[in-house]
PDB file of C-alpha atoms and ligand atoms in Angstrom:
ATOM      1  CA  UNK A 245      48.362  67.606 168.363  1.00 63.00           C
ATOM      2  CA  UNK A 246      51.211  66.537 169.847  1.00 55.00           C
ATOM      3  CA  UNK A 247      54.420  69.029 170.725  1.00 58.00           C
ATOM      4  CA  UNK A 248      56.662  68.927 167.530  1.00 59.00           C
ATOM      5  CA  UNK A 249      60.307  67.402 168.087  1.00 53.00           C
ATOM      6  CA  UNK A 250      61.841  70.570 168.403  1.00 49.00           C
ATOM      7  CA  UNK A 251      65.082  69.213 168.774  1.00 44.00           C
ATOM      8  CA  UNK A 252      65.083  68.959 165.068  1.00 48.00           C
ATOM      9  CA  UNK A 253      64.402  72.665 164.772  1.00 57.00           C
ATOM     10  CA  UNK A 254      66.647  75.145 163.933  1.00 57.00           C
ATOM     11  CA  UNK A 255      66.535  77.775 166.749  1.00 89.00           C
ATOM     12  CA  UNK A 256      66.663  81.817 166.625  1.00 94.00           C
ATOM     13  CA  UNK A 257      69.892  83.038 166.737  1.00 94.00           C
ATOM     14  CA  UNK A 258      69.434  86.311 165.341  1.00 96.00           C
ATOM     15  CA  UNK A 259      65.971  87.434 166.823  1.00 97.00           C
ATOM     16  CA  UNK A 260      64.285  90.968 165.863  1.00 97.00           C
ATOM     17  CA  UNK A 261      63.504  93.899 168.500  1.00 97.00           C
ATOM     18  CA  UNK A 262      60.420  96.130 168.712  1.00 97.00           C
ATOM     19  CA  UNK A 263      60.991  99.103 166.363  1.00 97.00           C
ATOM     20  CA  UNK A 264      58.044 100.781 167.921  1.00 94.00           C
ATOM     21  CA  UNK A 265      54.692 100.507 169.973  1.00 96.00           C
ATOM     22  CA  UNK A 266      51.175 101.616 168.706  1.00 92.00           C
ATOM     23  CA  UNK A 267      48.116 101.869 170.458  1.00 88.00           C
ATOM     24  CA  UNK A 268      45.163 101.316 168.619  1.00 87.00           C
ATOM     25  CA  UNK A 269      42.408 103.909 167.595  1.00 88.00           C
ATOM     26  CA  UNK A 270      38.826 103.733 168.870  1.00 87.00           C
ATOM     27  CA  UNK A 271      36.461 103.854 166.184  1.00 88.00           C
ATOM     28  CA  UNK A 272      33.040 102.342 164.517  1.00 87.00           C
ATOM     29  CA  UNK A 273      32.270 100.491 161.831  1.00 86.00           C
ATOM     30  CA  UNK A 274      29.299  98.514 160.056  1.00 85.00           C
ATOM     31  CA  UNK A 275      25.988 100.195 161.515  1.00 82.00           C
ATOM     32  CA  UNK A 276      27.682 101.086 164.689  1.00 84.00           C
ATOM     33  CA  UNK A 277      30.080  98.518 166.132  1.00 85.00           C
ATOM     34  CA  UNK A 278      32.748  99.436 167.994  1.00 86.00           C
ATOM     35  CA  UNK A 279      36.246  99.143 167.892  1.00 89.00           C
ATOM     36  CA  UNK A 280      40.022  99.512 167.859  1.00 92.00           C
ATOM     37  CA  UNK A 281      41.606 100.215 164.860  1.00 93.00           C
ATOM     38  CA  UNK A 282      44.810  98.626 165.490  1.00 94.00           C
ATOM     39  CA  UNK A 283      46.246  98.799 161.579  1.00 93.00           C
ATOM     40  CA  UNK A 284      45.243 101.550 159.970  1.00 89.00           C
ATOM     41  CA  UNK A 285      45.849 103.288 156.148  1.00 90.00           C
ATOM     42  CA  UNK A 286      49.070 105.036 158.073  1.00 92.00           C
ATOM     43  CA  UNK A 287      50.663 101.490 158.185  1.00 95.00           C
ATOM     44  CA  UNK A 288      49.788  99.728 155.161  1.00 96.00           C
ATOM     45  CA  UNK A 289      53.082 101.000 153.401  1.00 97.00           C
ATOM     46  CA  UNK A 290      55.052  99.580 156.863  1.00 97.00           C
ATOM     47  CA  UNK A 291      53.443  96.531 157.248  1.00 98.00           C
ATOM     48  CA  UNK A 292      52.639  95.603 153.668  1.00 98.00           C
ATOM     49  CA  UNK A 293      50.958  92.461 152.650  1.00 98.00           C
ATOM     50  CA  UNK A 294      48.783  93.476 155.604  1.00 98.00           C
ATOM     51  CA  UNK A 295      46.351  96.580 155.351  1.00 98.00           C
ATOM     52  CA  UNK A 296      44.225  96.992 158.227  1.00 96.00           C
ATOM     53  CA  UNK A 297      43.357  95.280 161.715  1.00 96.00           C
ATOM     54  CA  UNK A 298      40.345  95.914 163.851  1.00 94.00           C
ATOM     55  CA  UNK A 299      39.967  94.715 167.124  1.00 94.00           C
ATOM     56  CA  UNK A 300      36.238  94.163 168.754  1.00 91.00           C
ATOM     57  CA  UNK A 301      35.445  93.150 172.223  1.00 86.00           C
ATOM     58  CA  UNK A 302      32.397  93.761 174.351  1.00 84.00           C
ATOM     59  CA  UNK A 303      30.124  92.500 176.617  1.00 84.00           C
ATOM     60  CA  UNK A 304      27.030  95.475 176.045  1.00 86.00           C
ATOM     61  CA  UNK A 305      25.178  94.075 172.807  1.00 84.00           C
ATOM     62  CA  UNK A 306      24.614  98.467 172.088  1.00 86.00           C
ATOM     63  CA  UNK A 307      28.451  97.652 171.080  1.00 85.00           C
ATOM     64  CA  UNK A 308      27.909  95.223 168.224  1.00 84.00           C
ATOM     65  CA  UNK A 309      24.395  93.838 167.689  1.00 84.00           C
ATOM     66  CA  UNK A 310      23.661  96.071 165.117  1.00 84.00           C
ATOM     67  CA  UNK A 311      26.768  94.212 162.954  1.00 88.00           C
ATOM     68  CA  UNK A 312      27.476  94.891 159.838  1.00 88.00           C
ATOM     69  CA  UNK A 313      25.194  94.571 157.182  1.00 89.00           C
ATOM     70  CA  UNK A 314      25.604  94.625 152.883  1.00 91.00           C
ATOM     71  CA  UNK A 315      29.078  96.305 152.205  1.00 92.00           C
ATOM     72  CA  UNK A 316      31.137  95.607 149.196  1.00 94.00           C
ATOM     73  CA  UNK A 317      34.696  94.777 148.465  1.00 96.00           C
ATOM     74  CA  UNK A 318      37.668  94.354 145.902  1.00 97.00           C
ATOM     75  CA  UNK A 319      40.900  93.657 145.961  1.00 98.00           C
ATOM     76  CA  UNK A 320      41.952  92.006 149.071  1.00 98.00           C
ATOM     77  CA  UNK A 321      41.202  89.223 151.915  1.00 97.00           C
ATOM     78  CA  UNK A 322      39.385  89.516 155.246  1.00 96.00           C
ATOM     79  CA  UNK A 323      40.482  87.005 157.755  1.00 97.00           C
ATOM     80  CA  UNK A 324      37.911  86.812 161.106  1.00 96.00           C
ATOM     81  CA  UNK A 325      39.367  85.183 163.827  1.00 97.00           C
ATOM     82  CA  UNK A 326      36.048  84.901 166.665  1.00 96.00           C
ATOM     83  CA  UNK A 327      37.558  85.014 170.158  1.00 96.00           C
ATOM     84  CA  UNK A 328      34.012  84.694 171.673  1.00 95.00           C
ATOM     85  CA  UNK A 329      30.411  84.991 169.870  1.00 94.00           C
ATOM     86  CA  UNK A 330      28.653  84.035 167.139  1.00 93.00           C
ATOM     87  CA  UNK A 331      28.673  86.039 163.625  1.00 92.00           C
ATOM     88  CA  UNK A 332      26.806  84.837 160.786  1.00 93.00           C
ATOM     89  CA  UNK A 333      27.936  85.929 157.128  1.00 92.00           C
ATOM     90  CA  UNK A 334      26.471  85.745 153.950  1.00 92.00           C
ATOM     91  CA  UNK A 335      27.593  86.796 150.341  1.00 91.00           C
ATOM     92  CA  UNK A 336      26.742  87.531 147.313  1.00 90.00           C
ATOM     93  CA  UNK A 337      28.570  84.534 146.009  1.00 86.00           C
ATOM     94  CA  UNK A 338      26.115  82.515 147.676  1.00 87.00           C
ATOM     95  CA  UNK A 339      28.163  81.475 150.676  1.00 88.00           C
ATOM     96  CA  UNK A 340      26.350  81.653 154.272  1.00 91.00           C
ATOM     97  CA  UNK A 341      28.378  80.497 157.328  1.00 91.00           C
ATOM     98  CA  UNK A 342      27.931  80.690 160.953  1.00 93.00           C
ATOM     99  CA  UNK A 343      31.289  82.058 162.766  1.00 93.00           C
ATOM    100  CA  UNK A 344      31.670  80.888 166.263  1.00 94.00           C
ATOM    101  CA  UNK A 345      34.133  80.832 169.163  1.00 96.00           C
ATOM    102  CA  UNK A 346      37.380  79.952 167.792  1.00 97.00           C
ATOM    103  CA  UNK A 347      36.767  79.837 164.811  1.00 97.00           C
ATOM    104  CA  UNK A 348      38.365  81.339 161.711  1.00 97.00           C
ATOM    105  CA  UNK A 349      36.758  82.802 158.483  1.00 95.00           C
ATOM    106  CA  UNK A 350      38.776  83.470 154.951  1.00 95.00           C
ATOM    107  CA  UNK A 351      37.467  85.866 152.814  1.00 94.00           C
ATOM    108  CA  UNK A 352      39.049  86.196 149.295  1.00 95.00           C
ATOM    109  CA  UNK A 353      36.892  89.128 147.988  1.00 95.00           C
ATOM    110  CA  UNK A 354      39.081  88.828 144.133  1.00 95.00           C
ATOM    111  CA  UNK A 355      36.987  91.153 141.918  1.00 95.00           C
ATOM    112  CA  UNK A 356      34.002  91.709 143.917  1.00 94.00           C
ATOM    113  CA  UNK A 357      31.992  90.482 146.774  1.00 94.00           C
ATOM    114  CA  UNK A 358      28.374  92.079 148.403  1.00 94.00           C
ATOM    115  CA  UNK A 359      28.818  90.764 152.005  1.00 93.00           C
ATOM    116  CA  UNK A 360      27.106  91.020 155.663  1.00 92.00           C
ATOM    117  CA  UNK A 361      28.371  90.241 158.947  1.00 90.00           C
ATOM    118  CA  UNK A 362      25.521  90.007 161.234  1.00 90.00           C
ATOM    119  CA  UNK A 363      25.717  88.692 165.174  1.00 90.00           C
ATOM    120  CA  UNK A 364      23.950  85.921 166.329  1.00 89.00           C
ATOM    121  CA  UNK A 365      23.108  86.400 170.217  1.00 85.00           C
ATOM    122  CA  UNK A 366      21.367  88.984 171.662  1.00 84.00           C
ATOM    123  CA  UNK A 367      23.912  89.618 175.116  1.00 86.00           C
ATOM    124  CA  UNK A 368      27.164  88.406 176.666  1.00 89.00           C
ATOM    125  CA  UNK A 369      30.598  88.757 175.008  1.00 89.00           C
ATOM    126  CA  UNK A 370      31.580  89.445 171.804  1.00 90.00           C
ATOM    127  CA  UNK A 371      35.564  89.239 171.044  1.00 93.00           C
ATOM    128  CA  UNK A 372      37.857  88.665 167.788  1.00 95.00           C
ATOM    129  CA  UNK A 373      39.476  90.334 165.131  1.00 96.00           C
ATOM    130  CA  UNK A 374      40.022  91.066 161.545  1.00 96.00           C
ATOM    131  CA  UNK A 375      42.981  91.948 159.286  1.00 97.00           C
ATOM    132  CA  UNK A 376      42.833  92.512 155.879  1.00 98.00           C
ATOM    133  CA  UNK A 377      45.500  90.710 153.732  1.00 98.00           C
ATOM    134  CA  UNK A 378      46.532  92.789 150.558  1.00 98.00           C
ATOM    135  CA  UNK A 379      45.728  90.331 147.271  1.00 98.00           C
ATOM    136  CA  UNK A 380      49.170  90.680 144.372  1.00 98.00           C
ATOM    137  CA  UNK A 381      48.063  92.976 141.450  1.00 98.00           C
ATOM    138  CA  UNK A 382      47.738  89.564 139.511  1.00 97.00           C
ATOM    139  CA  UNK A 383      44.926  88.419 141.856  1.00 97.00           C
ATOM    140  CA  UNK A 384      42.929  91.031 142.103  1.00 97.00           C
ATOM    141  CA  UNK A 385      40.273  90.072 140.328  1.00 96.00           C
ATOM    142  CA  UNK A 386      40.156  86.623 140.616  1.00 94.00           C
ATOM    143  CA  UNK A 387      36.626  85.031 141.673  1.00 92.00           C
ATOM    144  CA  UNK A 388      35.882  85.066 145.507  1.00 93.00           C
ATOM    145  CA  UNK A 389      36.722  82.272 147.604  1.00 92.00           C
ATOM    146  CA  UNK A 390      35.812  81.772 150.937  1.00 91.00           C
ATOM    147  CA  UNK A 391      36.205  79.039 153.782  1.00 94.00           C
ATOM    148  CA  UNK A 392      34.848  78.918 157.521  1.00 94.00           C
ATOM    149  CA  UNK A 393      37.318  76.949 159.630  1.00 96.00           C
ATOM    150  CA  UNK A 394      35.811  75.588 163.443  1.00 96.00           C
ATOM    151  CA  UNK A 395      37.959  76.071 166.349  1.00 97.00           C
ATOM    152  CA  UNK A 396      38.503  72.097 165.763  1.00 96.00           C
ATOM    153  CA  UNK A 397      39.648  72.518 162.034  1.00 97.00           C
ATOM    154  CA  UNK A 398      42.303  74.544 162.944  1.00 98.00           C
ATOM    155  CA  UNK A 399      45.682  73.044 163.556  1.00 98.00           C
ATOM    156  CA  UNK A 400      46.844  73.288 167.414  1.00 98.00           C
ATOM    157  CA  UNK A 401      49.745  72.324 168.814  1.00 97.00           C
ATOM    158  CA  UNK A 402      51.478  72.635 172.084  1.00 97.00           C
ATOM    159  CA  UNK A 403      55.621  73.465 172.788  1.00 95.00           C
ATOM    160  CA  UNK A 404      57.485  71.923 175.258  1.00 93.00           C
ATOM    161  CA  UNK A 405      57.257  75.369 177.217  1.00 94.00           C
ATOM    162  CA  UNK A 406      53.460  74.668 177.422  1.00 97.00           C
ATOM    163  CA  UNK A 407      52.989  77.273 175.017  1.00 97.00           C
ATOM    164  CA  UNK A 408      49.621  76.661 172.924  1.00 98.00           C
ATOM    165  CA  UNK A 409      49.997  77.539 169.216  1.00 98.00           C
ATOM    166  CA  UNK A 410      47.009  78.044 167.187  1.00 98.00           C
ATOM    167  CA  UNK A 411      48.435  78.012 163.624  1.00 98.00           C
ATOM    168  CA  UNK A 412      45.705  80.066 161.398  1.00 98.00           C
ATOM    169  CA  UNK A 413      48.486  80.887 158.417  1.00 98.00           C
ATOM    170  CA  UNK A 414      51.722  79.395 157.733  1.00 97.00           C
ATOM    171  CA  UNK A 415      53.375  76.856 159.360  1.00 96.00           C
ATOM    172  CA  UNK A 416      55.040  76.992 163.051  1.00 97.00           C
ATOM    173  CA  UNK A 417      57.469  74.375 164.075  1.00 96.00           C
ATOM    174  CA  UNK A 418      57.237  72.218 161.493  1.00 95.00           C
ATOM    175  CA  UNK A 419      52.948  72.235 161.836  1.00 97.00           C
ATOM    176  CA  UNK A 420      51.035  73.566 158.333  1.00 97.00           C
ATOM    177  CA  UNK A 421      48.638  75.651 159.105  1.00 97.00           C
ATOM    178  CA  UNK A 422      44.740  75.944 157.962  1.00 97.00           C
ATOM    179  CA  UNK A 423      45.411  78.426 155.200  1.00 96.00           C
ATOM    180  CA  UNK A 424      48.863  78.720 152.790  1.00 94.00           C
ATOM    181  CA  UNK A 425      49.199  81.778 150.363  1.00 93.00           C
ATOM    182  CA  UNK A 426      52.005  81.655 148.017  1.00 91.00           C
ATOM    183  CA  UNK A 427      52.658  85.061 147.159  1.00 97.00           C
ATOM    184  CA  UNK A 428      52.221  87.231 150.742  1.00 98.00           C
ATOM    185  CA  UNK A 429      52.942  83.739 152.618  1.00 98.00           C
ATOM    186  CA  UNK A 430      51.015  84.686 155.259  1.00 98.00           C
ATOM    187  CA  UNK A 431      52.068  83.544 159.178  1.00 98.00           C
ATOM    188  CA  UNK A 432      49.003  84.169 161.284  1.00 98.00           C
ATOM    189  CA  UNK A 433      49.702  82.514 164.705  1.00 98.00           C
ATOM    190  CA  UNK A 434      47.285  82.874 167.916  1.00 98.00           C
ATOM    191  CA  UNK A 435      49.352  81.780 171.109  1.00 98.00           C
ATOM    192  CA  UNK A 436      48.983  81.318 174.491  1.00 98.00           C
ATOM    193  CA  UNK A 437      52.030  82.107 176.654  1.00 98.00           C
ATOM    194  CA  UNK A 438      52.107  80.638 180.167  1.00 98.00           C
ATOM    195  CA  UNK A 439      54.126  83.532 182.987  1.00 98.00           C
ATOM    196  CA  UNK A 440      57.878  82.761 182.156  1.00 97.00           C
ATOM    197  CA  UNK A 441      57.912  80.892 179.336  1.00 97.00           C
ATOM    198  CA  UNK A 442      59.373  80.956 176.003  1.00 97.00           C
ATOM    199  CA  UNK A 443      58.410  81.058 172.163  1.00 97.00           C
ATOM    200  CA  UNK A 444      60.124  80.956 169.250  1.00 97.00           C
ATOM    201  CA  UNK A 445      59.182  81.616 165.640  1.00 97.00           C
ATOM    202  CA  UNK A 446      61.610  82.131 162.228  1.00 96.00           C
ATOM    203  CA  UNK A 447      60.434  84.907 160.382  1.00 97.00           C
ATOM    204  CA  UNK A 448      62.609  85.450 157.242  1.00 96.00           C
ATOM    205  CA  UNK A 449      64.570  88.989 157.545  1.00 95.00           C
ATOM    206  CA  UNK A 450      62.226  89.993 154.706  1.00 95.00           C
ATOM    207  CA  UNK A 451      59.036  89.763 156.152  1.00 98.00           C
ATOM    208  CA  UNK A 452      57.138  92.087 157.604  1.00 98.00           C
ATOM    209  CA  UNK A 453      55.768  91.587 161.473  1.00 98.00           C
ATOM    210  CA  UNK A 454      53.992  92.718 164.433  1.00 98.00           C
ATOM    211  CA  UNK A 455      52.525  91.369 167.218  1.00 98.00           C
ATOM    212  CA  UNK A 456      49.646  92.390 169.225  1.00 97.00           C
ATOM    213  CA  UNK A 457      49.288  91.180 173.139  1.00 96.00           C
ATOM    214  CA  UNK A 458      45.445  90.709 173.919  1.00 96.00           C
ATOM    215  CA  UNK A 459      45.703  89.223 177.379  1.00 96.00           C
ATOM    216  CA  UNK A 460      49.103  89.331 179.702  1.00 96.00           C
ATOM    217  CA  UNK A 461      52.024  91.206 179.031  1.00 95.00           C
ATOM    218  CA  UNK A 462      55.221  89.841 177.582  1.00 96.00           C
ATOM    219  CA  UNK A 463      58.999  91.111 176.583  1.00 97.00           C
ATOM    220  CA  UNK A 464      60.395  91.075 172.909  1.00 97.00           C
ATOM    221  CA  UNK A 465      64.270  91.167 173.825  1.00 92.00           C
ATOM    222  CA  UNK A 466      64.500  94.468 175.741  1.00 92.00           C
ATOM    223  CA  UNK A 467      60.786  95.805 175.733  1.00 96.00           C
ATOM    224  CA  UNK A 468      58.005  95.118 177.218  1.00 96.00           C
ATOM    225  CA  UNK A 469      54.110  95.062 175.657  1.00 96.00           C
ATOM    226  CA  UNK A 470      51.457  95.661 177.327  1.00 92.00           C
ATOM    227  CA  UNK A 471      47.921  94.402 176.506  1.00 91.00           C
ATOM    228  CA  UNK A 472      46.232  96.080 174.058  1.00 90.00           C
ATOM    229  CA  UNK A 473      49.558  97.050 171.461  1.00 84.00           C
ATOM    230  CA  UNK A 474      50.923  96.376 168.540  1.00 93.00           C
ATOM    231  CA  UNK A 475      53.763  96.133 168.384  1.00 97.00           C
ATOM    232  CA  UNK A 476      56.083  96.185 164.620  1.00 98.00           C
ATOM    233  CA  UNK A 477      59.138  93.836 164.829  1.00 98.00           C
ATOM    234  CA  UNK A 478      62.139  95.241 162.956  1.00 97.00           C
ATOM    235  CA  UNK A 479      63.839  94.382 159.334  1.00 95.00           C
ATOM    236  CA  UNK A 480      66.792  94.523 160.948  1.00 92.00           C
ATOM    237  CA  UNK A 481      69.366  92.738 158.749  1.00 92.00           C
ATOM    238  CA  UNK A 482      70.371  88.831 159.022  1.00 93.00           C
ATOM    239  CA  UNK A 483      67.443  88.561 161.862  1.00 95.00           C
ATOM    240  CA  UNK A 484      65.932  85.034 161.392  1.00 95.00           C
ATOM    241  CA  UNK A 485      63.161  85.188 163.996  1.00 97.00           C
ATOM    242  CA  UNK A 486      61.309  86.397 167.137  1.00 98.00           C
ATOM    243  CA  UNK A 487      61.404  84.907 170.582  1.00 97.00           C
ATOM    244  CA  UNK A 488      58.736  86.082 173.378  1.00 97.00           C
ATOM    245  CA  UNK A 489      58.951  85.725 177.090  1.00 97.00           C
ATOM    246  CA  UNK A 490      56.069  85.917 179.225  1.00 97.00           C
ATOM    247  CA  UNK A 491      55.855  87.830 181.769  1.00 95.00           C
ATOM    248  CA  UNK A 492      52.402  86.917 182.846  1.00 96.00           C
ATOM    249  CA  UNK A 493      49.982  84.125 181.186  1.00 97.00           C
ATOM    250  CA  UNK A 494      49.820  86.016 177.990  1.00 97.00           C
ATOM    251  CA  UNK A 495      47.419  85.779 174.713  1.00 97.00           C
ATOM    252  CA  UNK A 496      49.132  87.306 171.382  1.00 98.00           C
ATOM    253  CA  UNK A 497      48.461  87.573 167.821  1.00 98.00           C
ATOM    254  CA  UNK A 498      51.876  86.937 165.712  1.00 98.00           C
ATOM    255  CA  UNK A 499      51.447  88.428 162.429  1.00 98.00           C
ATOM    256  CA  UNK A 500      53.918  88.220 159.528  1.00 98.00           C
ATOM    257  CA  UNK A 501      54.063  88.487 155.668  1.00 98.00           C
ATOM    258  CA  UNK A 502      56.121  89.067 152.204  1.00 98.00           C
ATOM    259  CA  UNK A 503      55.530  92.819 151.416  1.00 98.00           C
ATOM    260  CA  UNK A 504      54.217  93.258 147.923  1.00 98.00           C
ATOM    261  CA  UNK A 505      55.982  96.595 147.045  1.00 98.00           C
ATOM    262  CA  UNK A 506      53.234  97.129 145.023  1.00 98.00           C
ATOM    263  CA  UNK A 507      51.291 100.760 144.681  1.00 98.00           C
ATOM    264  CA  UNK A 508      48.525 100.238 147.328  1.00 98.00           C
ATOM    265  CA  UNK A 509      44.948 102.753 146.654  1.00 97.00           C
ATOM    266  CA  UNK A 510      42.289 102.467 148.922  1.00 96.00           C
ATOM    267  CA  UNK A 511      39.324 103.749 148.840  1.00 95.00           C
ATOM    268  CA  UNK A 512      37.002 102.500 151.558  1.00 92.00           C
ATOM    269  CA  UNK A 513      36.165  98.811 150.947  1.00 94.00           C
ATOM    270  CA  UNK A 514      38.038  98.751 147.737  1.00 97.00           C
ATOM    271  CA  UNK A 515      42.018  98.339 147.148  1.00 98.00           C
ATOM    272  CA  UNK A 516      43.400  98.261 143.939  1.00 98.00           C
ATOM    273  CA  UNK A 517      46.826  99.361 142.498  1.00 98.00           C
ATOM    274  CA  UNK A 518      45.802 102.739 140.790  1.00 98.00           C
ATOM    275  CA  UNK A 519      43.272 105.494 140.690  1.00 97.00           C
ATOM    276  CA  UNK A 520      41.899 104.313 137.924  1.00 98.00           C
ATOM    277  CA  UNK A 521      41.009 100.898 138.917  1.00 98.00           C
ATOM    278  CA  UNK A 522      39.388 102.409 141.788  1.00 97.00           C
ATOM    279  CA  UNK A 523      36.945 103.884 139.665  1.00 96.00           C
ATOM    280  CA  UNK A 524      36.411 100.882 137.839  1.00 96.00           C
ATOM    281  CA  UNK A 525      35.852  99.722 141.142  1.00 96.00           C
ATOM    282  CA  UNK A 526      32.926 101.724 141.823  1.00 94.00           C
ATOM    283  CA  UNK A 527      31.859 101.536 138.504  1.00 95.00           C
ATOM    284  CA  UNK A 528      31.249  97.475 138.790  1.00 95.00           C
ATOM    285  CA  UNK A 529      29.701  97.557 141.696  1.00 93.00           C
ATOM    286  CA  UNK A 530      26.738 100.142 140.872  1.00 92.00           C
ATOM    287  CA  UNK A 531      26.243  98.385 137.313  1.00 92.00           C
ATOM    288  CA  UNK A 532      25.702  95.431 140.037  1.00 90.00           C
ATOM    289  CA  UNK A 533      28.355  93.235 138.689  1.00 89.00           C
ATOM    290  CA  UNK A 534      29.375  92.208 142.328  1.00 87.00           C
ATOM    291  CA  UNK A 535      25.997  90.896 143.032  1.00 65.00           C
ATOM    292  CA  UNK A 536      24.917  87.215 142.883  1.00 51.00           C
ATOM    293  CA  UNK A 537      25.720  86.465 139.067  1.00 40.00           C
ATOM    294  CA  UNK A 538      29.672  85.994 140.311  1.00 37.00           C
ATOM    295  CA  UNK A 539      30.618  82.972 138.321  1.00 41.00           C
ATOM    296  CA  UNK A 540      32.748  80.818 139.616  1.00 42.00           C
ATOM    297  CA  UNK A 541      36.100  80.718 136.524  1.00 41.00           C
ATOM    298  CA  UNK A 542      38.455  79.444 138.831  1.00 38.00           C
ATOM    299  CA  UNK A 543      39.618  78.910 142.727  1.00 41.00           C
ATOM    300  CA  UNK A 544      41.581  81.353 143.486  1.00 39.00           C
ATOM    301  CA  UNK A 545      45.686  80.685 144.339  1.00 39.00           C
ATOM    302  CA  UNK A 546      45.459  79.526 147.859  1.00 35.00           C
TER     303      UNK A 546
HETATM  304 FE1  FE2 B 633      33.363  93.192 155.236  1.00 55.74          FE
END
């Protein structure tokens, strides 16, 4: 795609600063994967629509090949973004879909999904990441939806900075991206930062934000992140955007939503708005109302 006319665009003027750094947790998942817990339950309240981010990367299959198999969930959306590898998933809506380099899967689990996320090779590397997007109380149960988006299908554009802009949420300098929500609006932007340049992004002063630097290492006004953070951008009043600098060819995740400010209960794979529903929760899913007689009422709000 060709770099938007951003001489039309309105520029940053009033750009947010790093409130604070976090390093991500090691941890496993599934039947044994490994990872970083870069979001955890700590920062749901902070970073609300969003409620957890794992990172995965490895090139030893002991590290993932045993994937992760039949799990439930309720509530929310998963959102895979495959760096490198193959992952196949299947549900218990009856969707199956091969994940591959690049690519993008969106998960709208609504009021119940059975799911497995199994790898597909045997060696070599295995990078990406998911992040689970809170769903409004008024979605919560509304029948699953899902959608497997190639590296191709996703819109990419490039800034006159050379800065590559994978646009998996939202919509970044005037470009829509593969996925809209209308109620936690999510921006989900993947971007490659050559050393010294530039990138701008509005963010309304409402949102919450954070970024995480996978490759490189880059400055957010005064501070500098390192590879491997996350860092949370700040609420600070009247801010209107973000603007990174590059201080080495850089890879980031840019990560911004409309809180909810709704009560948030998790329990495990399940995240509903009270105790009770929780249990209901658990309830469903043993009486094996998540399994494959989900009918479809509606498509979920996209
Ligand atoms: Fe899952």
């Amino acid at each position: 795609m060709n770099a938007p006319n951003s001489s039309k665009l309105a520029r940053v003027q009033y750009p947010r600063q790093v409130e604070h750094l976090i390093q991500g947790v090691e941890a496993s998942d599934g039947a044994g994967v490994r990872l970083t817990r870069l979001l955890s339950q700590t920062l749901q309240r902070r970073l609300d629509p969003f409620l957890m981010m794992d990172a995965f990367g490895s090139d030893n299959p002991d590290d993932y090949i045993a994937g992760f198999p039949d799990h439930p969930h309720r509530g929310f959306e998963t959102i895979t973004y495959m760096i490198a590898g193959r992952m196949l998933h299947r549900d218990s809506a009856g969707n199956e879909g091969l994940l591959e380099t690049g690519g993008v899967q969106w998960m709208v689990a609504g009021r119940g999904v059975i799911h497995s996320e199994i790898p597909q090779q045997e060696h070599g590397l295995m990078k990406g990441f998911q992040l689970w997007l809170n769903l409004p109380a008024i979605d919560k149960m509304c029948a699953p939806w899902y959608r497997d988006f190639s590296a191709d299908e996703l819109p990419v554009f490039t800034s006159e900075e050379g800065v590559q802009v994978t646009v998996i949420a939202g919509r970044s300098h005037g470009v829509q991206g593969a996925v809209e929500r209308p109620v936690t609006e999510p921006l989900y932007l993947d971007l490659h930062v050559p050393a010294g340049a530039c990138f701008q992004q509005d963010i309304p002063e409402t949102h919450n934000a954070f970024i995480h630097v996978y490759e490189g290492a880059l400055n957010v006004g005064s501070t500098r992140v390192a590879p491997g953070g996350l860092a949370i951008l700040a609420n600070s009043p009247h801010t209107d955007g973000v603007v990174l600098k590059a201080e080495q060819d850089s890879r980031v995740l840019l990560i911004a939503g409309r809180p909810l400010n709704e009560p948030i209960i998790q329990y495990g794979p399940f995240v509903m708005n009270s105790e009770n529903e929780i249990q209901q929760a658990f309830h469903d899913y043993r009486a094996g109302l998540f399994g494959g007689a989900i009918e479809e009422e509606h498509e979920p709000r996209r």
